[in-house]
Short mmCIF file of C-alpha atoms in Angstrom, two decimals:
data_model
loop_
_atom_site.label_atom_id
_atom_site.label_comp_id
_atom_site.label_asym_id
_atom_site.label_seq_id
_atom_site.Cartn_x
_atom_site.Cartn_y
_atom_site.Cartn_z
CA MET U 239 0.00 0.00 0.00
CA GLY U 240 2.84 2.40 0.80
CA GLU U 241 4.29 2.22 -2.72
CA ASP U 242 1.38 4.16 -4.20
CA GLY U 243 -0.58 6.56 -1.98
CA ARG U 244 -3.69 6.12 -4.13
CA ARG U 245 -3.91 2.53 -2.91
CA ALA U 246 -4.59 3.78 0.63
CA THR U 247 -7.69 5.82 -0.17
CA ALA U 248 -11.13 5.45 -1.67
CA ALA U 249 -13.96 7.91 -2.27
CA TRP U 250 -17.33 7.53 -0.56
CA ASN U 251 -20.04 8.12 -3.14
CA ASN U 252 -23.40 7.34 -1.42
CA ASN U 253 -24.09 4.53 -3.91
CA THR U 254 -25.95 1.93 -1.85
CA ALA U 255 -24.70 -0.97 -4.00
CA LYS U 256 -20.98 -0.03 -4.13
CA PRO U 257 -20.32 3.06 -2.01
CA LEU U 258 -16.52 3.10 -2.26
CA THR U 259 -14.49 4.02 -5.35
CA TRP U 260 -10.88 2.96 -4.90
CA ASP U 261 -8.45 5.70 -5.93
CA ALA U 262 -5.93 3.11 -7.18
CA ASP U 263 -8.15 1.76 -9.97
CA GLY U 264 -11.20 4.04 -10.07
CA ARG U 265 -13.57 1.07 -9.72
CA PRO U 266 -16.52 1.00 -7.29
CA TYR U 267 -16.61 -1.57 -4.47
CA THR U 268 -18.58 -2.54 -1.43
CA PRO U 269 -16.56 -2.11 1.79
CA THR U 270 -16.15 -5.90 1.98
CA GLY U 271 -15.40 -6.19 -1.73
CA LEU U 272 -12.62 -3.63 -1.47
CA ALA U 273 -11.18 -5.22 1.68
CA ASN U 274 -11.21 -8.62 -0.08
CA HIS U 275 -9.62 -7.13 -3.21
CA ILE U 276 -6.83 -5.46 -1.23
CA PHE U 277 -6.22 -8.57 0.91
CA LYS U 278 -5.96 -10.82 -2.14
CA ASN U 279 -3.64 -8.43 -3.98
CA VAL U 280 -1.33 -8.04 -0.99
CA THR U 281 -1.23 -11.68 0.17
CA GLY U 282 -2.07 -13.63 -2.99
CA ARG U 283 -4.62 -15.60 -0.97
CA THR U 284 -8.38 -15.60 -1.16
CA PRO U 285 -9.76 -14.00 2.00
CA ASP U 286 -12.13 -15.91 4.23
CA GLY U 287 -14.62 -14.05 6.38
CA ILE U 288 -13.61 -10.39 6.06
CA GLN U 289 -16.32 -8.00 7.28
CA GLY U 290 -15.33 -4.95 5.26
CA THR U 291 -17.38 -2.44 7.23
CA THR U 292 -15.20 -3.10 10.29
CA TRP U 293 -11.98 -2.38 8.33
CA TRP U 294 -12.73 1.31 7.91
CA GLU U 295 -12.87 3.94 10.67
CA VAL U 296 -14.05 7.52 10.55
CA ASP U 297 -11.11 9.94 10.40
CA THR U 298 -12.28 13.05 12.22
CA ASP U 299 -9.35 15.27 11.15
CA ASP U 300 -11.01 16.47 7.94
CA VAL U 301 -14.55 17.70 8.60
CA PRO U 302 -17.03 17.90 5.69
CA ASN U 303 -18.19 21.48 5.15
CA THR U 304 -21.83 20.46 5.67
CA VAL U 305 -21.28 18.87 9.10
CA ASP U 306 -20.97 20.40 12.55
CA PRO U 307 -17.32 19.88 13.66
CA ASP U 308 -18.37 18.72 17.14
CA GLU U 309 -20.82 16.22 15.67
CA TRP U 310 -18.07 14.90 13.34
CA ALA U 311 -15.54 14.71 16.21
CA ALA U 312 -17.98 12.54 18.17
CA LEU U 313 -17.49 9.85 15.49
CA ALA U 314 -13.79 9.37 16.29
CA GLY U 315 -12.88 5.69 16.18
CA ALA U 316 -16.24 4.59 14.76
CA SER U 317 -16.14 1.94 12.03
CA LEU U 318 -18.43 2.12 9.01
CA ALA U 319 -20.51 -0.59 10.69
CA ASP U 320 -20.82 1.55 13.85
CA LEU U 321 -21.62 4.62 11.80
CA ALA U 322 -24.33 2.77 9.86
CA LYS U 323 -25.94 1.60 13.12
CA GLN U 324 -25.85 5.12 14.53
CA LEU U 325 -27.32 6.70 11.40
CA ASN U 326 -29.84 3.98 10.58
CA GLY U 327 -32.92 5.78 9.27
CA ALA U 328 -31.36 9.25 9.62
CA ARG U 329 -30.79 9.68 5.85
CA ARG U 330 -27.64 11.77 6.50
CA ASP U 331 -25.46 12.71 3.53
CA TRP U 332 -21.99 13.55 4.75
CA THR U 333 -20.41 13.88 1.34
CA ARG U 334 -19.60 17.42 0.29
CA SER U 335 -22.08 19.42 -1.71
CA CYS U 336 -19.69 19.64 -4.68
CA PRO U 337 -20.32 16.59 -6.91
CA ALA U 338 -16.59 16.22 -7.63
CA ASP U 339 -15.78 15.95 -3.92
CA HIS U 340 -16.45 12.64 -2.24
CA GLY U 341 -15.66 11.37 1.20
CA VAL U 342 -12.25 9.72 1.25
CA VAL U 343 -11.74 6.38 2.86
CA GLY U 344 -8.19 5.31 3.66
CA SER U 345 -6.87 2.10 5.04
CA ARG U 346 -9.14 1.69 8.08
CA THR U 347 -9.87 5.46 7.83
CA CYS U 348 -12.95 7.27 6.52
CA THR U 349 -12.54 10.99 5.88
CA ALA U 350 -14.39 13.56 3.88
CA PRO U 351 -12.22 16.19 2.14
#
């Protein structure tokens, strides 16, 4: 992952089928699909039992411009699975208002630029 910084990040795009677009290849993935893809490429083995939503944590250093900074800071250390449970039914959109800007997800880190 360290050889190419793009391999450490993905964009969150609010697509319910494949919400992550990996910066390294520009392809959309589910959180588990991307975790499996990365695992297989790094180890050469087929993963068994990865729960992708637990691989990614909210990075509270870069606050989306549409979110209260204190509300965003309260998410520190939350995985995507935790965040989904917390927001279930809330219909929150924490991507930026600019269509070209998407939330960035890094290795075990979810940020929004």
